PDB file of C-alpha atoms in Angstrom:
ATOM      1  CA  ASP A   1     -58.220 -39.245 -96.572  1.00  0.00           C
ATOM      2  CA  ALA A   2     -60.356 -42.787 -95.532  1.00  0.00           C
ATOM      3  CA  GLY A   3     -57.764 -43.894 -93.565  1.00  0.00           C
ATOM      4  CA  VAL A   4     -56.819 -47.801 -93.641  1.00  0.00           C
ATOM      5  CA  ILE A   5     -59.519 -49.457 -95.118  1.00  0.00           C
ATOM      6  CA  GLN A   6     -60.510 -53.688 -94.306  1.00  0.00           C
ATOM      7  CA  SER A   7     -63.368 -55.495 -95.304  1.00  0.00           C
ATOM      8  CA  PRO A   8     -64.868 -57.373 -94.267  1.00  0.00           C
ATOM      9  CA  ARG A   9     -65.569 -56.407 -90.547  1.00  0.00           C
ATOM     10  CA  HIS A  10     -66.754 -59.811 -89.914  1.00  0.00           C
ATOM     11  CA  GLU A  11     -66.835 -62.909 -90.780  1.00  0.00           C
ATOM     12  CA  VAL A  12     -68.022 -65.697 -89.743  1.00  0.00           C
ATOM     13  CA  THR A  13     -67.498 -69.162 -91.398  1.00  0.00           C
ATOM     14  CA  GLU A  14     -67.854 -72.918 -91.204  1.00  0.00           C
ATOM     15  CA  MET A  15     -63.718 -74.995 -90.621  1.00  0.00           C
ATOM     16  CA  GLY A  16     -62.627 -75.929 -93.358  1.00  0.00           C
ATOM     17  CA  GLN A  17     -63.744 -73.183 -95.758  1.00  0.00           C
ATOM     18  CA  GLU A  18     -61.347 -70.217 -97.176  1.00  0.00           C
ATOM     19  CA  VAL A  19     -61.723 -67.225 -95.883  1.00  0.00           C
ATOM     20  CA  THR A  20     -60.389 -63.998 -97.983  1.00  0.00           C
ATOM     21  CA  LEU A  21     -59.524 -60.673 -95.437  1.00  0.00           C
ATOM     22  CA  ARG A  22     -59.499 -57.441 -97.441  1.00  0.00           C
ATOM     23  CA  CYS A  23     -56.796 -54.339 -96.918  1.00  0.00           C
ATOM     24  CA  LYS A  24     -56.612 -50.783 -98.383  1.00  0.00           C
ATOM     25  CA  PRO A  25     -53.987 -49.311 -97.056  1.00  0.00           C
ATOM     26  CA  ILE A  26     -53.859 -45.096 -97.098  1.00  0.00           C
ATOM     27  CA  SER A  27     -51.732 -43.485-100.704  1.00  0.00           C
ATOM     28  CA  GLY A  28     -48.757 -42.978 -99.928  1.00  0.00           C
ATOM     29  CA  HIS A  29     -47.768 -45.753 -97.491  1.00  0.00           C
ATOM     30  CA  ASP A  30     -45.190 -47.698 -98.571  1.00  0.00           C
ATOM     31  CA  TYR A  31     -45.391 -50.239 -95.704  1.00  0.00           C
ATOM     32  CA  LEU A  32     -48.662 -52.656 -94.801  1.00  0.00           C
ATOM     33  CA  PHE A  33     -48.850 -54.820 -92.004  1.00  0.00           C
ATOM     34  CA  TRP A  34     -51.081 -57.695 -90.713  1.00  0.00           C
ATOM     35  CA  TYR A  35     -51.498 -58.157 -87.316  1.00  0.00           C
ATOM     36  CA  ARG A  36     -53.347 -60.463 -85.963  1.00  0.00           C
ATOM     37  CA  GLN A  37     -55.460 -60.520 -81.919  1.00  0.00           C
ATOM     38  CA  THR A  38     -56.233 -62.265 -79.473  1.00  0.00           C
ATOM     39  CA  MET A  39     -56.999 -62.338 -75.770  1.00  0.00           C
ATOM     40  CA  MET A  40     -54.121 -64.771 -75.043  1.00  0.00           C
ATOM     41  CA  ARG A  41     -51.016 -63.829 -77.419  1.00  0.00           C
ATOM     42  CA  GLY A  42     -52.448 -59.763 -78.057  1.00  0.00           C
ATOM     43  CA  LEU A  43     -51.395 -58.027 -81.300  1.00  0.00           C
ATOM     44  CA  GLU A  44     -49.151 -60.357 -82.855  1.00  0.00           C
ATOM     45  CA  LEU A  45     -47.484 -59.497 -86.535  1.00  0.00           C
ATOM     46  CA  LEU A  46     -47.927 -62.033 -88.815  1.00  0.00           C
ATOM     47  CA  ILE A  47     -46.432 -60.856 -92.209  1.00  0.00           C
ATOM     48  CA  TYR A  48     -45.276 -56.995 -93.018  1.00  0.00           C
ATOM     49  CA  PHE A  49     -45.171 -55.593 -96.932  1.00  0.00           C
ATOM     50  CA  ASN A  50     -42.743 -52.640 -98.040  1.00  0.00           C
ATOM     51  CA  ASN A  51     -44.038 -51.515-101.354  1.00  0.00           C
ATOM     52  CA  ASN A  52     -45.093 -54.193-102.454  1.00  0.00           C
ATOM     53  CA  VAL A  53     -42.386 -57.427-101.409  1.00  0.00           C
ATOM     54  CA  PRO A  54     -43.485 -58.703 -98.859  1.00  0.00           C
ATOM     55  CA  ILE A  55     -40.420 -58.216 -95.908  1.00  0.00           C
ATOM     56  CA  ASP A  56     -40.895 -60.931 -93.342  1.00  0.00           C
ATOM     57  CA  ASP A  57     -43.355 -63.342 -92.364  1.00  0.00           C
ATOM     58  CA  SER A  58     -42.314 -65.548 -89.979  1.00  0.00           C
ATOM     59  CA  GLY A  59     -45.283 -64.561 -87.655  1.00  0.00           C
ATOM     60  CA  MET A  60     -47.595 -66.470 -90.252  1.00  0.00           C
ATOM     61  CA  PRO A  61     -48.566 -69.750 -88.382  1.00  0.00           C
ATOM     62  CA  GLU A  62     -48.586 -71.830 -91.093  1.00  0.00           C
ATOM     63  CA  ASP A  63     -48.485 -72.841 -94.708  1.00  0.00           C
ATOM     64  CA  ARG A  64     -53.313 -71.986 -93.743  1.00  0.00           C
ATOM     65  CA  PHE A  65     -52.452 -68.596 -94.079  1.00  0.00           C
ATOM     66  CA  SER A  66     -51.115 -66.930 -96.881  1.00  0.00           C
ATOM     67  CA  ALA A  67     -50.825 -63.150 -97.881  1.00  0.00           C
ATOM     68  CA  LYS A  68     -50.142 -60.927-101.711  1.00  0.00           C
ATOM     69  CA  MET A  69     -50.243 -57.049-102.143  1.00  0.00           C
ATOM     70  CA  PRO A  70     -50.646 -57.308-106.055  1.00  0.00           C
ATOM     71  CA  ASN A  71     -50.356 -53.085-105.536  1.00  0.00           C
ATOM     72  CA  ALA A  72     -49.934 -50.416-103.828  1.00  0.00           C
ATOM     73  CA  SER A  73     -53.278 -50.118-103.045  1.00  0.00           C
ATOM     74  CA  PHE A  74     -54.880 -53.778-101.874  1.00  0.00           C
ATOM     75  CA  SER A  75     -53.349 -56.495 -99.858  1.00  0.00           C
ATOM     76  CA  THR A  76     -55.383 -59.445 -99.048  1.00  0.00           C
ATOM     77  CA  LEU A  77     -54.808 -62.411 -96.130  1.00  0.00           C
ATOM     78  CA  LYS A  78     -56.147 -65.305 -96.982  1.00  0.00           C
ATOM     79  CA  ILE A  79     -56.262 -68.238 -94.876  1.00  0.00           C
ATOM     80  CA  GLN A  80     -57.375 -71.747 -96.185  1.00  0.00           C
ATOM     81  CA  PRO A  81     -58.583 -74.160 -94.350  1.00  0.00           C
ATOM     82  CA  SER A  82     -59.465 -72.427 -91.340  1.00  0.00           C
ATOM     83  CA  GLU A  83     -60.101 -74.009 -88.782  1.00  0.00           C
ATOM     84  CA  PRO A  84     -61.659 -72.588 -84.826  1.00  0.00           C
ATOM     85  CA  ARG A  85     -57.644 -71.609 -83.025  1.00  0.00           C
ATOM     86  CA  ASP A  86     -58.103 -69.605 -86.033  1.00  0.00           C
ATOM     87  CA  SER A  87     -61.116 -67.246 -84.769  1.00  0.00           C
ATOM     88  CA  ALA A  88     -59.865 -63.498 -83.669  1.00  0.00           C
ATOM     89  CA  VAL A  89     -59.456 -60.100 -85.104  1.00  0.00           C
ATOM     90  CA  TYR A  90     -57.511 -59.400 -88.479  1.00  0.00           C
ATOM     91  CA  PHE A  91     -55.855 -55.450 -88.189  1.00  0.00           C
ATOM     92  CA  CYS A  92     -54.028 -54.050 -91.023  1.00  0.00           C
ATOM     93  CA  ALA A  93     -51.813 -51.883 -90.563  1.00  0.00           C
ATOM     94  CA  SER A  94     -49.936 -49.134 -92.933  1.00  0.00           C
ATOM     95  CA  SER A  95     -47.043 -46.499 -92.332  1.00  0.00           C
ATOM     96  CA  ARG A  96     -44.147 -43.911 -94.271  1.00  0.00           C
ATOM     97  CA  GLY A  97     -41.976 -45.140 -92.555  1.00  0.00           C
ATOM     98  CA  GLY A  98     -41.215 -48.716 -91.317  1.00  0.00           C
ATOM     99  CA  ALA A  99     -42.198 -48.137 -87.658  1.00  0.00           C
ATOM    100  CA  ASP A 100     -42.799 -44.835 -87.568  1.00  0.00           C
ATOM    101  CA  GLY A 101     -46.762 -43.365 -87.213  1.00  0.00           C
ATOM    102  CA  TYR A 102     -48.894 -46.217 -88.292  1.00  0.00           C
ATOM    103  CA  THR A 103     -52.190 -46.297 -88.347  1.00  0.00           C
ATOM    104  CA  PHE A 104     -54.505 -49.449 -88.115  1.00  0.00           C
ATOM    105  CA  GLY A 105     -57.754 -49.940 -89.862  1.00  0.00           C
ATOM    106  CA  SER A 106     -60.882 -51.431 -87.808  1.00  0.00           C
ATOM    107  CA  GLY A 107     -60.205 -54.892 -88.482  1.00  0.00           C
ATOM    108  CA  THR A 108     -61.942 -57.730 -89.026  1.00  0.00           C
ATOM    109  CA  ARG A 109     -63.377 -59.835 -86.339  1.00  0.00           C
ATOM    110  CA  LEU A 110     -63.196 -63.653 -87.649  1.00  0.00           C
ATOM    111  CA  THR A 111     -65.111 -66.936 -86.325  1.00  0.00           C
ATOM    112  CA  VAL A 112     -64.983 -70.340 -87.130  1.00  0.00           C
ATOM    113  CA  VAL A 113     -67.475 -72.699 -86.376  1.00  0.00           C
TER     114      VAL A 113
ATOM    115  CA  GLY B   1     -35.639 -60.069 -81.241  1.00  0.00           C
ATOM    116  CA  GLU B   2     -37.600 -58.014 -79.538  1.00  0.00           C
ATOM    117  CA  ASN B   3     -39.877 -58.436 -76.419  1.00  0.00           C
ATOM    118  CA  VAL B   4     -42.150 -55.951 -74.954  1.00  0.00           C
ATOM    119  CA  GLU B   5     -43.496 -56.408 -71.337  1.00  0.00           C
ATOM    120  CA  GLN B   6     -45.918 -54.065 -70.274  1.00  0.00           C
ATOM    121  CA  HIS B   7     -48.323 -53.621 -66.703  1.00  0.00           C
ATOM    122  CA  PRO B   8     -50.621 -53.726 -65.106  1.00  0.00           C
ATOM    123  CA  SER B   9     -52.219 -56.051 -67.402  1.00  0.00           C
ATOM    124  CA  THR B  10     -55.150 -53.692 -65.598  1.00  0.00           C
ATOM    125  CA  LEU B  11     -55.847 -50.551 -63.804  1.00  0.00           C
ATOM    126  CA  SER B  12     -58.757 -48.704 -62.285  1.00  0.00           C
ATOM    127  CA  VAL B  13     -58.768 -45.407 -61.084  1.00  0.00           C
ATOM    128  CA  GLN B  14     -61.273 -42.861 -60.232  1.00  0.00           C
ATOM    129  CA  GLU B  15     -62.214 -40.165 -62.088  1.00  0.00           C
ATOM    130  CA  GLY B  16     -59.650 -37.213 -61.805  1.00  0.00           C
ATOM    131  CA  ASP B  17     -56.802 -39.070 -60.192  1.00  0.00           C
ATOM    132  CA  SER B  18     -53.547 -40.171 -62.813  1.00  0.00           C
ATOM    133  CA  ALA B  19     -52.940 -43.327 -64.715  1.00  0.00           C
ATOM    134  CA  VAL B  20     -49.152 -44.752 -65.049  1.00  0.00           C
ATOM    135  CA  ILE B  21     -48.620 -47.943 -67.356  1.00  0.00           C
ATOM    136  CA  LYS B  22     -45.148 -49.051 -67.607  1.00  0.00           C
ATOM    137  CA  CYS B  23     -43.205 -50.873 -70.168  1.00  0.00           C
ATOM    138  CA  THR B  24     -39.756 -52.764 -70.763  1.00  0.00           C
ATOM    139  CA  TYR B  25     -38.189 -53.565 -74.302  1.00  0.00           C
ATOM    140  CA  SER B  26     -35.636 -55.943 -74.251  1.00  0.00           C
ATOM    141  CA  ASP B  27     -33.505 -55.121 -77.646  1.00  0.00           C
ATOM    142  CA  SER B  28     -31.029 -51.889 -77.224  1.00  0.00           C
ATOM    143  CA  ALA B  29     -31.987 -51.201 -81.270  1.00  0.00           C
ATOM    144  CA  SER B  30     -34.895 -50.044 -80.925  1.00  0.00           C
ATOM    145  CA  ASN B  31     -35.127 -46.502 -80.953  1.00  0.00           C
ATOM    146  CA  TYR B  32     -39.146 -45.228 -81.468  1.00  0.00           C
ATOM    147  CA  PHE B  33     -42.022 -46.014 -78.506  1.00  0.00           C
ATOM    148  CA  PRO B  34     -45.283 -45.446 -79.332  1.00  0.00           C
ATOM    149  CA  TRP B  35     -48.214 -45.714 -77.579  1.00  0.00           C
ATOM    150  CA  TYR B  36     -52.118 -47.160 -78.612  1.00  0.00           C
ATOM    151  CA  LYS B  37     -55.376 -46.700 -77.591  1.00  0.00           C
ATOM    152  CA  GLN B  38     -58.145 -49.016 -78.537  1.00  0.00           C
ATOM    153  CA  GLU B  39     -61.604 -47.893 -77.501  1.00  0.00           C
ATOM    154  CA  LEU B  40     -64.226 -51.015 -78.109  1.00  0.00           C
ATOM    155  CA  GLY B  41     -64.212 -52.450 -81.728  1.00  0.00           C
ATOM    156  CA  LYS B  42     -62.190 -49.679 -82.829  1.00  0.00           C
ATOM    157  CA  GLY B  43     -58.087 -50.517 -84.082  1.00  0.00           C
ATOM    158  CA  PRO B  44     -55.961 -49.052 -81.865  1.00  0.00           C
ATOM    159  CA  GLN B  45     -54.939 -45.045 -82.080  1.00  0.00           C
ATOM    160  CA  LEU B  46     -51.292 -43.409 -81.933  1.00  0.00           C
ATOM    161  CA  ILE B  47     -51.666 -41.202 -79.130  1.00  0.00           C
ATOM    162  CA  ILE B  48     -48.408 -40.013 -78.248  1.00  0.00           C
ATOM    163  CA  ASP B  49     -44.771 -41.642 -79.270  1.00  0.00           C
ATOM    164  CA  ILE B  50     -41.066 -40.764 -78.189  1.00  0.00           C
ATOM    165  CA  ARG B  51     -37.571 -41.700 -79.921  1.00  0.00           C
ATOM    166  CA  SER B  52     -34.815 -42.649 -77.982  1.00  0.00           C
ATOM    167  CA  ASN B  53     -33.030 -39.352 -77.855  1.00  0.00           C
ATOM    168  CA  VAL B  54     -35.929 -37.468 -75.325  1.00  0.00           C
ATOM    169  CA  GLY B  55     -36.563 -38.137 -72.098  1.00  0.00           C
ATOM    170  CA  GLU B  56     -39.600 -36.738 -71.916  1.00  0.00           C
ATOM    171  CA  LYS B  57     -42.571 -35.629 -73.789  1.00  0.00           C
ATOM    172  CA  LYS B  58     -45.818 -34.330 -73.400  1.00  0.00           C
ATOM    173  CA  ASP B  59     -49.093 -33.565 -74.880  1.00  0.00           C
ATOM    174  CA  GLN B  60     -52.023 -31.968 -72.678  1.00  0.00           C
ATOM    175  CA  ARG B  61     -52.927 -34.314 -70.001  1.00  0.00           C
ATOM    176  CA  ILE B  62     -50.242 -37.649 -71.503  1.00  0.00           C
ATOM    177  CA  ALA B  63     -46.752 -37.720 -71.016  1.00  0.00           C
ATOM    178  CA  VAL B  64     -45.075 -40.526 -71.836  1.00  0.00           C
ATOM    179  CA  THR B  65     -41.053 -40.962 -70.586  1.00  0.00           C
ATOM    180  CA  LEU B  66     -38.330 -43.279 -71.274  1.00  0.00           C
ATOM    181  CA  ASN B  67     -35.378 -44.362 -69.041  1.00  0.00           C
ATOM    182  CA  LYS B  68     -32.955 -45.855 -71.912  1.00  0.00           C
ATOM    183  CA  THR B  69     -30.804 -47.532 -69.703  1.00  0.00           C
ATOM    184  CA  ALA B  70     -33.016 -49.266 -68.113  1.00  0.00           C
ATOM    185  CA  LYS B  71     -34.941 -50.241 -71.272  1.00  0.00           C
ATOM    186  CA  HIS B  72     -38.272 -49.260 -69.766  1.00  0.00           C
ATOM    187  CA  PHE B  73     -40.969 -46.430 -70.507  1.00  0.00           C
ATOM    188  CA  SER B  74     -44.201 -45.279 -69.404  1.00  0.00           C
ATOM    189  CA  LEU B  75     -47.418 -43.914 -70.225  1.00  0.00           C
ATOM    190  CA  HIS B  76     -48.943 -40.883 -67.293  1.00  0.00           C
ATOM    191  CA  ILE B  77     -52.394 -40.163 -67.696  1.00  0.00           C
ATOM    192  CA  THR B  78     -53.466 -37.063 -65.990  1.00  0.00           C
ATOM    193  CA  GLU B  79     -56.581 -35.780 -64.481  1.00  0.00           C
ATOM    194  CA  THR B  80     -58.221 -38.978 -65.921  1.00  0.00           C
ATOM    195  CA  GLN B  81     -61.634 -38.834 -67.680  1.00  0.00           C
ATOM    196  CA  PRO B  82     -63.812 -41.682 -68.077  1.00  0.00           C
ATOM    197  CA  GLU B  83     -63.547 -41.398 -72.050  1.00  0.00           C
ATOM    198  CA  ASP B  84     -59.931 -42.441 -71.414  1.00  0.00           C
ATOM    199  CA  SER B  85     -61.422 -46.106 -70.493  1.00  0.00           C
ATOM    200  CA  ALA B  86     -59.709 -47.530 -72.445  1.00  0.00           C
ATOM    201  CA  VAL B  87     -56.815 -50.186 -74.134  1.00  0.00           C
ATOM    202  CA  TYR B  88     -53.290 -49.373 -74.087  1.00  0.00           C
ATOM    203  CA  PHE B  89     -50.547 -50.831 -75.908  1.00  0.00           C
ATOM    204  CA  CYS B  90     -46.869 -49.931 -75.449  1.00  0.00           C
ATOM    205  CA  ALA B  91     -44.661 -50.544 -78.519  1.00  0.00           C
ATOM    206  CA  ALA B  92     -41.186 -50.551 -79.426  1.00  0.00           C
ATOM    207  CA  GLY B  93     -39.729 -50.288 -83.059  1.00  0.00           C
ATOM    208  CA  GLU B  94     -36.395 -49.244 -85.175  1.00  0.00           C
ATOM    209  CA  GLY B  95     -37.845 -45.896 -86.059  1.00  0.00           C
ATOM    210  CA  GLY B  96     -37.480 -44.835 -89.510  1.00  0.00           C
ATOM    211  CA  SER B  97     -35.729 -48.492 -90.524  1.00  0.00           C
ATOM    212  CA  GLN B  98     -37.373 -51.447 -92.218  1.00  0.00           C
ATOM    213  CA  GLY B  99     -38.463 -52.052 -88.861  1.00  0.00           C
ATOM    214  CA  ASN B 100     -41.431 -53.456 -87.560  1.00  0.00           C
ATOM    215  CA  LEU B 101     -42.992 -52.807 -83.772  1.00  0.00           C
ATOM    216  CA  ILE B 102     -43.232 -55.431 -81.136  1.00  0.00           C
ATOM    217  CA  PHE B 103     -46.626 -54.722 -79.097  1.00  0.00           C
ATOM    218  CA  GLY B 104     -47.157 -55.055 -74.983  1.00  0.00           C
ATOM    219  CA  LYS B 105     -49.871 -57.438 -74.207  1.00  0.00           C
ATOM    220  CA  GLY B 106     -51.647 -53.952 -73.396  1.00  0.00           C
ATOM    221  CA  THR B 107     -53.210 -52.410 -70.689  1.00  0.00           C
ATOM    222  CA  LYS B 108     -56.999 -52.243 -69.641  1.00  0.00           C
ATOM    223  CA  LEU B 109     -57.037 -48.714 -68.235  1.00  0.00           C
ATOM    224  CA  SER B 110     -61.145 -48.075 -66.614  1.00  0.00           C
ATOM    225  CA  VAL B 111     -62.331 -44.626 -65.461  1.00  0.00           C
ATOM    226  CA  LYS B 112     -64.412 -44.814 -62.403  1.00  0.00           C
ATOM    227  CA  PRO B 113     -66.564 -40.970 -62.395  1.00  0.00           C
TER     228      PRO B 113
END
């Protein structure tokens, strides 16, 4: 198995632009999680899905952030418009059973200038 | 909701010494406690986990202990090696449910040859 695949690995964009991060979970994993990692706040859960349905999006910082999971093998996290404070590493993780056995992707390092 | 505190934030040891990282959690409903290792430029990787029906678990040079009454758990690494240098995260959650993991802020471990 190729693991959780995220793209792009790095993204540099100008303030105000739309950014889309992509994730392909491990086949057979019913849960998908989006986390944001910064030095100040550590790993923060943004949103998670179970069987493609959003379960908890209370961590999404504001309306500029949105996430979708149109099918079991693909999810997107979109920021529109982006701001410099959105600069962070964004991780996607998937699991078979909720909290058990997360597998993380390699992350997308987002820089908003 | 759950809150996980992790100490210390940085830890430096000599090769061959032991390293101990401690975490506390607040939600008595949490019953699953994994530890993740994150190397530079990579996503966190699960290295060991423990469930609330077990007090201690070992895997070669790594061990975890759990004190449910005090709501704290620890990671012990013996005979440390330079390749153990990384950031280590503890987490807590409700295993096997729709729950998600709440992570500590991380400990940067440096093993000096």
